[in-house]
Coordinates of C-alpha atoms and ligand atoms in Angstrom, one line a residue:
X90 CA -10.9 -86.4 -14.5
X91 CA -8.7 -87.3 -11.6
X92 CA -5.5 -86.2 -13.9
X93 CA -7.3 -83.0 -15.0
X94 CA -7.9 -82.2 -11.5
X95 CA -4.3 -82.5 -10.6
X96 CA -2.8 -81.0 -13.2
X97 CA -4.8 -78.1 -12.2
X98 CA -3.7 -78.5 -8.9
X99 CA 0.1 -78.3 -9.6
X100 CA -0.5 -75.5 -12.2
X101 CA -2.4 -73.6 -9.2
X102 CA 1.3 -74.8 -7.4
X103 CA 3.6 -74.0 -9.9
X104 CA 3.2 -70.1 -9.6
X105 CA 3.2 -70.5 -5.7
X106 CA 6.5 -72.3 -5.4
X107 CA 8.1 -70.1 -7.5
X108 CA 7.3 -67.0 -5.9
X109 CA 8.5 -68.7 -2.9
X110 CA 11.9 -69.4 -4.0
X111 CA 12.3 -65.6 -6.0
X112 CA 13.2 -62.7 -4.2
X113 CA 9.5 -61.9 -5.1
X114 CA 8.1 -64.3 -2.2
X115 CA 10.9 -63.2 0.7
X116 CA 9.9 -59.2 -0.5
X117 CA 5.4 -60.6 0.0
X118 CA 6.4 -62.7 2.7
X119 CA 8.1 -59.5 4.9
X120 CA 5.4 -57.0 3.7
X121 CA 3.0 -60.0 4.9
X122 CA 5.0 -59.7 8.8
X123 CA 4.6 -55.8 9.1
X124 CA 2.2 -55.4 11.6
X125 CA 3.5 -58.1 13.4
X126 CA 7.1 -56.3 13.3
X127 CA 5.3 -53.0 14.0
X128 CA 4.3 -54.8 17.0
X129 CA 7.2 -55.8 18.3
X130 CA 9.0 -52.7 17.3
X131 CA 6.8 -50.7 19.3
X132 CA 7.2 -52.8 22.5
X133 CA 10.7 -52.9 22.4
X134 CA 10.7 -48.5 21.8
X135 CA 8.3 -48.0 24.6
X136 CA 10.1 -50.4 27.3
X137 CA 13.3 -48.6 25.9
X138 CA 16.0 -50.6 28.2
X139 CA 19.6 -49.6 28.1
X140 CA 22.7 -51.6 27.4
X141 CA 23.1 -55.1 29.1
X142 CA 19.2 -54.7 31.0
X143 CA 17.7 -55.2 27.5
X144 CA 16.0 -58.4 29.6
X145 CA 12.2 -57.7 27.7
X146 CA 13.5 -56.6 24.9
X147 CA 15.5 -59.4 23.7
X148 CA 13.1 -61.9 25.3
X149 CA 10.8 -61.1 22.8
X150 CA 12.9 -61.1 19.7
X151 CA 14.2 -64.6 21.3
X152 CA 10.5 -65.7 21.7
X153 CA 9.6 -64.6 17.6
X154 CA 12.5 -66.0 16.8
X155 CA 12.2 -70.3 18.3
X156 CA 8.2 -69.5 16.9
X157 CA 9.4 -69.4 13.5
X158 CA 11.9 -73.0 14.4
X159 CA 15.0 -70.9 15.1
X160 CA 17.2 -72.9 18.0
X161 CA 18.0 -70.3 20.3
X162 CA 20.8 -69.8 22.5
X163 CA 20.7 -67.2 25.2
X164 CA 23.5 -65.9 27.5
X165 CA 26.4 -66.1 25.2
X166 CA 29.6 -64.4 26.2
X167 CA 29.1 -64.3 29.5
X168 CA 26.1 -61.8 28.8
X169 CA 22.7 -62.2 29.7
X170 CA 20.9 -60.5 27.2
X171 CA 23.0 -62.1 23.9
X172 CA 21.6 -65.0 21.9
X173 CA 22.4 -66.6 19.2
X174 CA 19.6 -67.9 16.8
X175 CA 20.3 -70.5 14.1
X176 CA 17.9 -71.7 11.5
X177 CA 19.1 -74.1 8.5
X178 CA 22.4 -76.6 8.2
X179 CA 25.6 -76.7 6.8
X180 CA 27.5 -73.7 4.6
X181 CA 27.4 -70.8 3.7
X182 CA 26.6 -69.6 7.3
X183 CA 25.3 -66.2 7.1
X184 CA 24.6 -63.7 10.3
X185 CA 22.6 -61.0 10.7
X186 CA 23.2 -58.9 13.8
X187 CA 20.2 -57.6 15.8
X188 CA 20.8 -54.4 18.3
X189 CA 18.2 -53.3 20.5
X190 CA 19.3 -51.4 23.5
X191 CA 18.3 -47.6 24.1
X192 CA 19.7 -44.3 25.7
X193 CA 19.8 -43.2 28.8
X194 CA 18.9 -39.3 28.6
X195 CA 16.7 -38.9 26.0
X196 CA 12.5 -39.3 26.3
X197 CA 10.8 -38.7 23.8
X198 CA 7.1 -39.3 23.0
X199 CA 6.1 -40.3 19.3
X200 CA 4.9 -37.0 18.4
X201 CA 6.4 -34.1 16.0
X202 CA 7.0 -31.4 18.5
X203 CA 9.4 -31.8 22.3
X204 CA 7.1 -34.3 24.3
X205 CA 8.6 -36.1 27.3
X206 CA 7.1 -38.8 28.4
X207 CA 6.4 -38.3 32.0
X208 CA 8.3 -40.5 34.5
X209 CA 11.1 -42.0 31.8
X210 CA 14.4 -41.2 31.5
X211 CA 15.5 -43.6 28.7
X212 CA 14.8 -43.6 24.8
X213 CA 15.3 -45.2 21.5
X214 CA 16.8 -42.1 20.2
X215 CA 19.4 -44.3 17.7
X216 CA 16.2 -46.7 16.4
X217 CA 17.5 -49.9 17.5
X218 CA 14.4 -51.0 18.9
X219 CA 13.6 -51.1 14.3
X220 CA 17.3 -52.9 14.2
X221 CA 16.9 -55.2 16.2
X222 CA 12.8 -56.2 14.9
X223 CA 14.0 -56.1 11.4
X224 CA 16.8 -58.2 11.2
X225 CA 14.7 -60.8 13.0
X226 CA 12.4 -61.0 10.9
X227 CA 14.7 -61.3 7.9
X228 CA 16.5 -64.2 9.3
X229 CA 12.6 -65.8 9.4
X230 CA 12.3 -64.7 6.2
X231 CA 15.2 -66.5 4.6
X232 CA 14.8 -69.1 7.2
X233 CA 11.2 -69.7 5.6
X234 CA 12.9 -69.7 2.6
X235 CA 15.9 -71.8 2.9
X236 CA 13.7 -74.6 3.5
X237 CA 11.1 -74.3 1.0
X238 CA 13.5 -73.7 -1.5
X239 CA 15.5 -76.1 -0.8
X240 CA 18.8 -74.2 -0.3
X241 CA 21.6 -75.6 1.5
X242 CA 23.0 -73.2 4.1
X243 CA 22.5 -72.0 7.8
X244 CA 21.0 -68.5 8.7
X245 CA 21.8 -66.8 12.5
X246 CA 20.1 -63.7 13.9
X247 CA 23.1 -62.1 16.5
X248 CA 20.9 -60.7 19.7
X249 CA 23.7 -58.1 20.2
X250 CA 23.3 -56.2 23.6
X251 CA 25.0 -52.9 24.7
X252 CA 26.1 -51.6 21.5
X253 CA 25.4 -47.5 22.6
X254 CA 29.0 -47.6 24.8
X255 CA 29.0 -50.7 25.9
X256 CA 30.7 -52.5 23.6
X257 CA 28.4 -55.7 23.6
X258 CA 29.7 -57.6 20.0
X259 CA 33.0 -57.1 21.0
X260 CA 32.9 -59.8 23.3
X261 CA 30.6 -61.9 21.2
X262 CA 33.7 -62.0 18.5
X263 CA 36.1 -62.5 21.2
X264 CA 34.0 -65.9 22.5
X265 CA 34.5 -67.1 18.8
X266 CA 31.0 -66.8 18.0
X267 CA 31.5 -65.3 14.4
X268 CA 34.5 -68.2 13.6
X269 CA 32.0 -70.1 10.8
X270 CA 30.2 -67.4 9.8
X271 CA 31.1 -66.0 6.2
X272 CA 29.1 -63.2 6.1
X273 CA 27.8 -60.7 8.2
X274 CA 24.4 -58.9 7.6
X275 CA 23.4 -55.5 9.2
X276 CA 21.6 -51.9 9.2
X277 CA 21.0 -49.0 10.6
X278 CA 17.9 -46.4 11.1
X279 CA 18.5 -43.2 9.7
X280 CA 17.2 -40.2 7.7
X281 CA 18.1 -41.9 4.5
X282 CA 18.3 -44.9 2.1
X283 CA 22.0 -45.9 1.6
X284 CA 24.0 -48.9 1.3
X285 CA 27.9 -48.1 0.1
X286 CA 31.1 -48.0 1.6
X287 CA 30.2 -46.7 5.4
X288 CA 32.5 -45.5 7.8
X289 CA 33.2 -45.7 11.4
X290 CA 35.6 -44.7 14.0
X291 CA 37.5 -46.5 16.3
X292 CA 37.3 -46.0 19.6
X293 CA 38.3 -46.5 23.5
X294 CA 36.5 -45.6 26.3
X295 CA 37.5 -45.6 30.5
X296 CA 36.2 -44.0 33.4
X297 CA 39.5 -42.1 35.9
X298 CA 38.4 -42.5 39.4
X299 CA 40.3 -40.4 41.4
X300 CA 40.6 -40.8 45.6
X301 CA 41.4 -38.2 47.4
X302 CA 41.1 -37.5 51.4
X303 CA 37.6 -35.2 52.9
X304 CA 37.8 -32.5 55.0
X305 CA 35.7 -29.5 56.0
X306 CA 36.1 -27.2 53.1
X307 CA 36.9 -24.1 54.9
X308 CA 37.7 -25.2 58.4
X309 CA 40.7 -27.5 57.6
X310 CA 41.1 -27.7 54.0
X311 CA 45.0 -28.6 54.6
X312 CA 43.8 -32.0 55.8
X313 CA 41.7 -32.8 52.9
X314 CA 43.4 -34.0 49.4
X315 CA 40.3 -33.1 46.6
X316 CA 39.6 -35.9 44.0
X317 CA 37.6 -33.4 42.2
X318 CA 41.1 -31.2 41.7
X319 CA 42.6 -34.3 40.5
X320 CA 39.4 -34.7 37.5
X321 CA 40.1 -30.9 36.6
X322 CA 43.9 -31.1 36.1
X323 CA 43.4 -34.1 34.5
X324 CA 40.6 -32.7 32.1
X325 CA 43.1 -29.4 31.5
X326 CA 45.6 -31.3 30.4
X327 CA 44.1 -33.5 28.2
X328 CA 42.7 -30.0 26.6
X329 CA 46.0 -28.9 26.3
X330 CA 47.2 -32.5 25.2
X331 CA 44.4 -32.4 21.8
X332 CA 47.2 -29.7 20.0
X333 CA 49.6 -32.4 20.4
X334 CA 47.5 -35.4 18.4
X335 CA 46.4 -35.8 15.4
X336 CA 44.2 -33.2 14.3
X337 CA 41.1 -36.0 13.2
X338 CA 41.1 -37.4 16.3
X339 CA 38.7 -37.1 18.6
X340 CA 38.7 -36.9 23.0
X341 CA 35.4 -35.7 25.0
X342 CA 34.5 -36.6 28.2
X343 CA 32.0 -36.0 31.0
X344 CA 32.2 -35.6 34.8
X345 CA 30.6 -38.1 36.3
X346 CA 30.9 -37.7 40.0
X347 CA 32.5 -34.4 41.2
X348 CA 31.5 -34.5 44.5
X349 CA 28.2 -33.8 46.7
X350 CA 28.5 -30.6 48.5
X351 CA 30.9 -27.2 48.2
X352 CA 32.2 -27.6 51.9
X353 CA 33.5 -31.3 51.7
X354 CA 36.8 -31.8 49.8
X355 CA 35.4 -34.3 47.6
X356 CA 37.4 -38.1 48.2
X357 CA 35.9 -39.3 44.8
X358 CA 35.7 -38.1 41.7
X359 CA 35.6 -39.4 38.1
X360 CA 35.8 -38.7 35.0
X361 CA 34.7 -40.6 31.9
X362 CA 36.6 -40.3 28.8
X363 CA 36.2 -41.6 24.7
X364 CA 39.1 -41.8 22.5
X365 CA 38.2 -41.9 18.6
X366 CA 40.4 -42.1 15.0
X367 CA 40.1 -43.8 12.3
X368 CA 43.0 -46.0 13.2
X369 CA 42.6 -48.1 16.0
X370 CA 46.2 -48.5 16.6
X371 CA 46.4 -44.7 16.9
X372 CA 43.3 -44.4 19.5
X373 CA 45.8 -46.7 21.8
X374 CA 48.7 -44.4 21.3
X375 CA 46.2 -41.6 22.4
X376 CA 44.9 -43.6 25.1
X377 CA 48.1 -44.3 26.5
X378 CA 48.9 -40.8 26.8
X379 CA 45.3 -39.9 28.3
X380 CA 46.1 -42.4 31.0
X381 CA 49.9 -40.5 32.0
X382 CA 47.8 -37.4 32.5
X383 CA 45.7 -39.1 34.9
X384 CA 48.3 -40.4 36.8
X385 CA 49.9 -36.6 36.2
X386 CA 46.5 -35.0 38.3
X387 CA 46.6 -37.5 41.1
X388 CA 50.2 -37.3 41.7
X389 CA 50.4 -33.3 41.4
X390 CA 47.2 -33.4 43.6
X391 CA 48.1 -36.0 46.4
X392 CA 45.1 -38.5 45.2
X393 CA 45.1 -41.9 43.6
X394 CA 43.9 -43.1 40.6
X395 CA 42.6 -46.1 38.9
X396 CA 40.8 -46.4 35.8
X397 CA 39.0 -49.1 33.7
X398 CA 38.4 -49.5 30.7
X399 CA 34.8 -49.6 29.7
X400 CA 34.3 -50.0 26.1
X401 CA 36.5 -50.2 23.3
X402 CA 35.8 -51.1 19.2
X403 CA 38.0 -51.0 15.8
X404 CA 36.7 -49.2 12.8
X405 CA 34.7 -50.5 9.9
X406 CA 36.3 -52.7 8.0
X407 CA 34.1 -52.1 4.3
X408 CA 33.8 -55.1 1.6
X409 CA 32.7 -53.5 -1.6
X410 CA 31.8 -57.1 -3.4
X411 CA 29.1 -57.5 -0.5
X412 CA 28.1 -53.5 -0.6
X413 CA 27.3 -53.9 -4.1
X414 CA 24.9 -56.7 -3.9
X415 CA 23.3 -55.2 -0.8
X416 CA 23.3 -51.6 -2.7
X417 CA 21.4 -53.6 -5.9
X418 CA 18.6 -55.1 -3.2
X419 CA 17.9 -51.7 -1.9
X420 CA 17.7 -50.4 -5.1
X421 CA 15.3 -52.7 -5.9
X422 CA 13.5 -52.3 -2.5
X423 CA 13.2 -48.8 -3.0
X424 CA 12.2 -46.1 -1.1
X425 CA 9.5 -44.9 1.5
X426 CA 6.1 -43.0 0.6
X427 CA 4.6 -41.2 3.3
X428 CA 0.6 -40.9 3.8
X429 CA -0.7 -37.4 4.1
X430 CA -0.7 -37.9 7.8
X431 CA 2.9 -39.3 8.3
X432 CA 3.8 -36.1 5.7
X433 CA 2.1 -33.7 8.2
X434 CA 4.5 -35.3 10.7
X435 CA 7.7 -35.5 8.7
X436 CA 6.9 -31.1 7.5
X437 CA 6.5 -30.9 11.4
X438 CA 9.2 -32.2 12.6
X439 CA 12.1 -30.7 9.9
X440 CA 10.6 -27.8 10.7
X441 CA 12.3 -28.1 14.3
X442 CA 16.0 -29.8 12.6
X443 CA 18.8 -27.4 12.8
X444 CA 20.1 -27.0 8.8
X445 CA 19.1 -30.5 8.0
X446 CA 21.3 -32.1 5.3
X447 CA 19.0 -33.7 3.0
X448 CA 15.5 -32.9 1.5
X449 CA 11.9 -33.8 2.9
X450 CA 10.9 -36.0 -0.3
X451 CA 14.2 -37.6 0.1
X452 CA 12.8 -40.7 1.8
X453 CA 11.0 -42.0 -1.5
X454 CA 14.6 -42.5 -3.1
X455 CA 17.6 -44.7 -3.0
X456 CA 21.0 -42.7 -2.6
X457 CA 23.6 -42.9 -4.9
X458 CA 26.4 -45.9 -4.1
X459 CA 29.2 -43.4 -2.9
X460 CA 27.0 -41.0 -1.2
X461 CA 28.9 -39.5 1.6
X462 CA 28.5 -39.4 5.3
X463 CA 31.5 -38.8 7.7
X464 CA 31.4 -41.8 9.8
X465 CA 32.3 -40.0 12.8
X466 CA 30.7 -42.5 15.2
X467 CA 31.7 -45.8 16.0
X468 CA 30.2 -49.2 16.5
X469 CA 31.0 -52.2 17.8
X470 CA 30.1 -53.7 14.5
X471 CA 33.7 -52.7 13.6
X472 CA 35.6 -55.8 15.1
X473 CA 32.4 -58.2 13.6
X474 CA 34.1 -56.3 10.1
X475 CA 37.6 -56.9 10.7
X476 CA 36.5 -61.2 11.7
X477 CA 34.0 -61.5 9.2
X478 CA 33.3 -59.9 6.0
X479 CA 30.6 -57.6 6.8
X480 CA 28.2 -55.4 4.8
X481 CA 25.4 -52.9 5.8
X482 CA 22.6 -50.3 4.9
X483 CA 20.4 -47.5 6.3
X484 CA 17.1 -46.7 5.8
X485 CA 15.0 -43.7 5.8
X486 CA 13.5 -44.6 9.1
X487 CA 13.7 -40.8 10.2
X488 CA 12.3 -37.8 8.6
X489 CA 15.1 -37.0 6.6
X490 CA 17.8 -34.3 8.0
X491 CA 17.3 -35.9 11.7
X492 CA 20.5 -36.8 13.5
X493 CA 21.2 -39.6 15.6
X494 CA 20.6 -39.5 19.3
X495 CA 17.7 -36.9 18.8
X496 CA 14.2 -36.5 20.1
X497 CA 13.1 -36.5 16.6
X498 CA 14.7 -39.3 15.8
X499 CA 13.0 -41.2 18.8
X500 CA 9.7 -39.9 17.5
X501 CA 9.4 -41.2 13.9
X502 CA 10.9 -44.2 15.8
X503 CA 7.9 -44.7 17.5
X504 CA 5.3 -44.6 14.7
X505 CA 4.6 -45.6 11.3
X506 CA 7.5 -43.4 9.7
X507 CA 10.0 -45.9 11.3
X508 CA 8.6 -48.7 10.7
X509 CA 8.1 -48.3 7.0
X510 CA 11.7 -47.6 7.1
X511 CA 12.2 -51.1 9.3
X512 CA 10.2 -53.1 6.7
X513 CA 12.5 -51.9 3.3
X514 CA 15.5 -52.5 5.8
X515 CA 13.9 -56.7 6.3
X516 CA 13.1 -56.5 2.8
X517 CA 17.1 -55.7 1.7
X518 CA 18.5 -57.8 4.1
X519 CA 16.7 -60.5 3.5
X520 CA 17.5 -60.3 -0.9
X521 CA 20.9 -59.3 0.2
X522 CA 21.1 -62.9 1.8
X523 CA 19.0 -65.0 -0.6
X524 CA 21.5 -63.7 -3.6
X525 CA 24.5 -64.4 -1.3
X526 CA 22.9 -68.2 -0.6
X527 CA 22.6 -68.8 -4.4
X528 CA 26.2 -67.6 -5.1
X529 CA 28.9 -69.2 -3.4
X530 CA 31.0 -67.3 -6.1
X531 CA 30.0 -63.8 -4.7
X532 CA 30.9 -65.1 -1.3
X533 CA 34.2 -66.2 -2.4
X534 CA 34.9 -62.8 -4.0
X535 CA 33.9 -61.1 -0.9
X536 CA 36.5 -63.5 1.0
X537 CA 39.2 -62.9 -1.3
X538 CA 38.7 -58.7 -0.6
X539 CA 38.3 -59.0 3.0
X540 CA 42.2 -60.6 3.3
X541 CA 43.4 -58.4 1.3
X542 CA 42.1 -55.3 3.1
X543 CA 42.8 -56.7 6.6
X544 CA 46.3 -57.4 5.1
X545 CA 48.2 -61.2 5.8
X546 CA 49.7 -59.7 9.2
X547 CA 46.4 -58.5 10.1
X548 CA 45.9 -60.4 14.0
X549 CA 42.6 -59.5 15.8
X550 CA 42.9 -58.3 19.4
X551 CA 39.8 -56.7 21.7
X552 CA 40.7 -52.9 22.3
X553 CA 39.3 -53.5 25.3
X554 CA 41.6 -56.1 26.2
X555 CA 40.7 -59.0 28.2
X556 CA 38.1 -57.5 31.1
X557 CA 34.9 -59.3 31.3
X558 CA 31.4 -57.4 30.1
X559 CA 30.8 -54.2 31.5
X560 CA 27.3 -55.7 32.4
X561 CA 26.8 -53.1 35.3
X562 CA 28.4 -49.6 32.9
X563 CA 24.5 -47.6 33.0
X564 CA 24.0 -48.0 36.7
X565 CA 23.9 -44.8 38.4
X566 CA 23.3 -43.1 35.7
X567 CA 19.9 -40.8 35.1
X568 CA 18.2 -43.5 33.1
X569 CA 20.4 -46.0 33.3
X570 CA 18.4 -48.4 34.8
X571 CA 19.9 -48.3 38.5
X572 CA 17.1 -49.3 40.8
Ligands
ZN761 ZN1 22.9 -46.9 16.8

């Protein structure tokens, strides 16, 4: 009787265990977390804090995080709001980065038409309030399962601050913190399911602060020297400059102090400029010449100049062992279907895109591998890529056609369109990382591909050089969190 009953009992087991240790049980165990990650999601889009204040926001993910047994470390690199989590011992070590910081500028209730909410100035118009909240809970997720199954290896969630200009990873790899790590997890909220062979600029950023000398305007203009001249030449001839570089680059820049009144020569101004190529070693070339025509402005003006350097990444470095596995997870992750509600939203809001690239519908599928994007942004994820081998995806966590850095994209983010999206992006990640943990083999492969892309002269250096965090870069700005 006693035996009956416990072969029963481990019968009853038997299917339970080996859910746990299939792809099957990490898929049931994140479908299980979704309101919990809807939760959490939500919090972190409506307290929408901008790079290097992301105090709440990456409290909380620390908080979900040492629940579920992760040791966390906070205040790496000299930044406040960057942890590292770790869950698990010995190799492989595998990362998964988590962004969370929003945008200054952009306010956006989570409704399908324009709807400000009143009294905020900051939004998570790029979704990585979903980044950050899914790629926690995958590291749970394999952390869960790591020790159930029994699987030797150690899992980290990256709390990476800062990433929307402020280059926060870049001085997490600098600190050494990706040295062990042999692979690096990540994704992206978009208007689409994709994992393949993503793109991304490099790019270097400073603000030119220019000094010049007040004076009454019209009553002795002869004894002021304007800063605000110095920002115009400076801007004209970088203008004329963009003939004379390579015709993919990229330059834009805003004003960001111009003086306060027409009848003051102003005695500061400043401009703030971005660099981008594919090629980091070109951006510098460009750079360097951005920099002679600032010092061309003040001297033809009679001002001085200074500049710093405020943010600064490489390109993507892609891995197409590691996109492959990640594209074969997706695949079987699948697509979004929307309710007849979240449709009513989705019609509503592509009714407002401006010639939208893909299809409403277009959410329920998985694009192909090489489907094409231009990668015309940049990331700080590029130097993680070019120190560890590094694979991504995106999810249809937007109506599809939405851009980046939208109001509509802000929107979905807020409600249940995003976080469907979020839950088949911790669903991916976290099969992407089971089939990595089973096969050392795959690992090894995506190793072997990685030197050889980075070539054997390949030597990593910051493009940002040596300064320490921009931790104060959004104060003063509209949003930016300046008290
Ligand atoms: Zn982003």
């Amino acid at each position: 009787m006693k035996k009956a009953a416990l072969l029963l009992g481990l019968s009853l087991l038997a299917p339970a265990l080996e859910a746990a240790d299939s792809g099957d049980g990490l898929r049931q165990f994140l479908a299980a977390r979704a309101p919990r990650d809807a939760e959490i999601a939500h919090s972190i889009w409506s307290w929408a804090e901008v790079g290097y204040q992301e105090t709440k926001s990456s409290a909380l993910l620390q908080e979900e995080l040492t629940k579920a047994g992760f040791k966390v470390e906070a205040g790496v690199a000299a930044i406040p709001t960057a942890f590292v989590a770790t869950a698990g011992s010995g190799k492989p070590v595998i990362g998964i980065l988590a962004e969370f910081d929003a945008l200054p500028g952009i306010n956006q209730d989570a409704v399908p038409d324009r709807h400000p909410i009143a009294g905020k100035q900051a939004g998570h118009a790029c979704g990585h309030h979903l980044f950050g909240t899914a790629s926690t809970s995958a590291g749970i997720a394999l952390a869960d399962w790591l020790k159930k199954s029994g699987t030797k290896g150690t899992i980290r969630v990256y709390g990476t601050p800062a990433e929307e200009g402020g280059s926060g990873k870049v001085y997490m790899v600098r600190a050494g913190l990706f040295n062990d790590v042999d692979v690096v997890m990540h994704w992206h909220p978009s208007d689409a399911n994709a994992a393949g062979l993503d793109r991304a600029l490099a790019n270097k950023s400073a603000k030119f602060r220019f000094h010049g000398l007040s004076a009454h305007a019209s009553g002795a203009p002869e004894k002021g020297r304007s800063a605000l001249d110095a920002v115009e030449a400076m801007d004209n001839m970088a203008n004329m400059m963009r003939e004379h570089i390579p015709s993919d680059a990229r330059m834009h820049y805003v004003i960001t102090s111009g003086g306060s009144a027409p009848n003051v020569v102003p005695d500061f101004a400043e401009s703030y400029y971005y660099v981008r190529h594919i090629d980091a070693k070109t951006v510098e070339s460009i750079f360097d010449r951005l920099v002679k025509t600032a010092e061309g402005a003040a001297l033809g003006t009679g001002t001085t100049m200074d500049y710093e350097v405020i943010g600064g990444t490489h390109n993507l470095l892609a891995n197409e062992t590691l996109a492959r596995v990640m594209y074969k997870s997706l695949s079987e992750v699948g697509g979004i279907t929307y309710t007849p509600e979240e449709q009513a939203f989705a019609q509503k809001i592509y009714a407002t895109l401006i010639s939208p690239t893909d299809e409403l519908g277009s959410q329920s599928k998985v694009q192909s591998f090489d489907y094409e994007r231009p990668g015309l942004g940049s990331t700080d994820v590029g130097d993680v890529s070019w120190t560890v081998p590094t694979v991504g995806l995106r999810t249809a966590t937007w109506v599809p056609g939405t851009p980046a850095h939208s109001w509509q994209a802000t929107a979905a983010g807020g409600m249940s369109i995003g976080y469907k999206g979020m839950n088949v992006a911790s669903q991916t990640l976290a099969l992407t990382g089971r089939e990595l943990f089973t096969h050392p083999d795959t690992i090894a492969k995506a190793k072997a591909e990685f030197d050889k892309r980075r070539g054997p002269d390949f030597k990593y250096r910051a493009l940002l050089g040596d300064r320490p965090p921009a931790l104060d870069y959004r104060k003063g700005v509209p949003g930016g969190g300046q008290e």
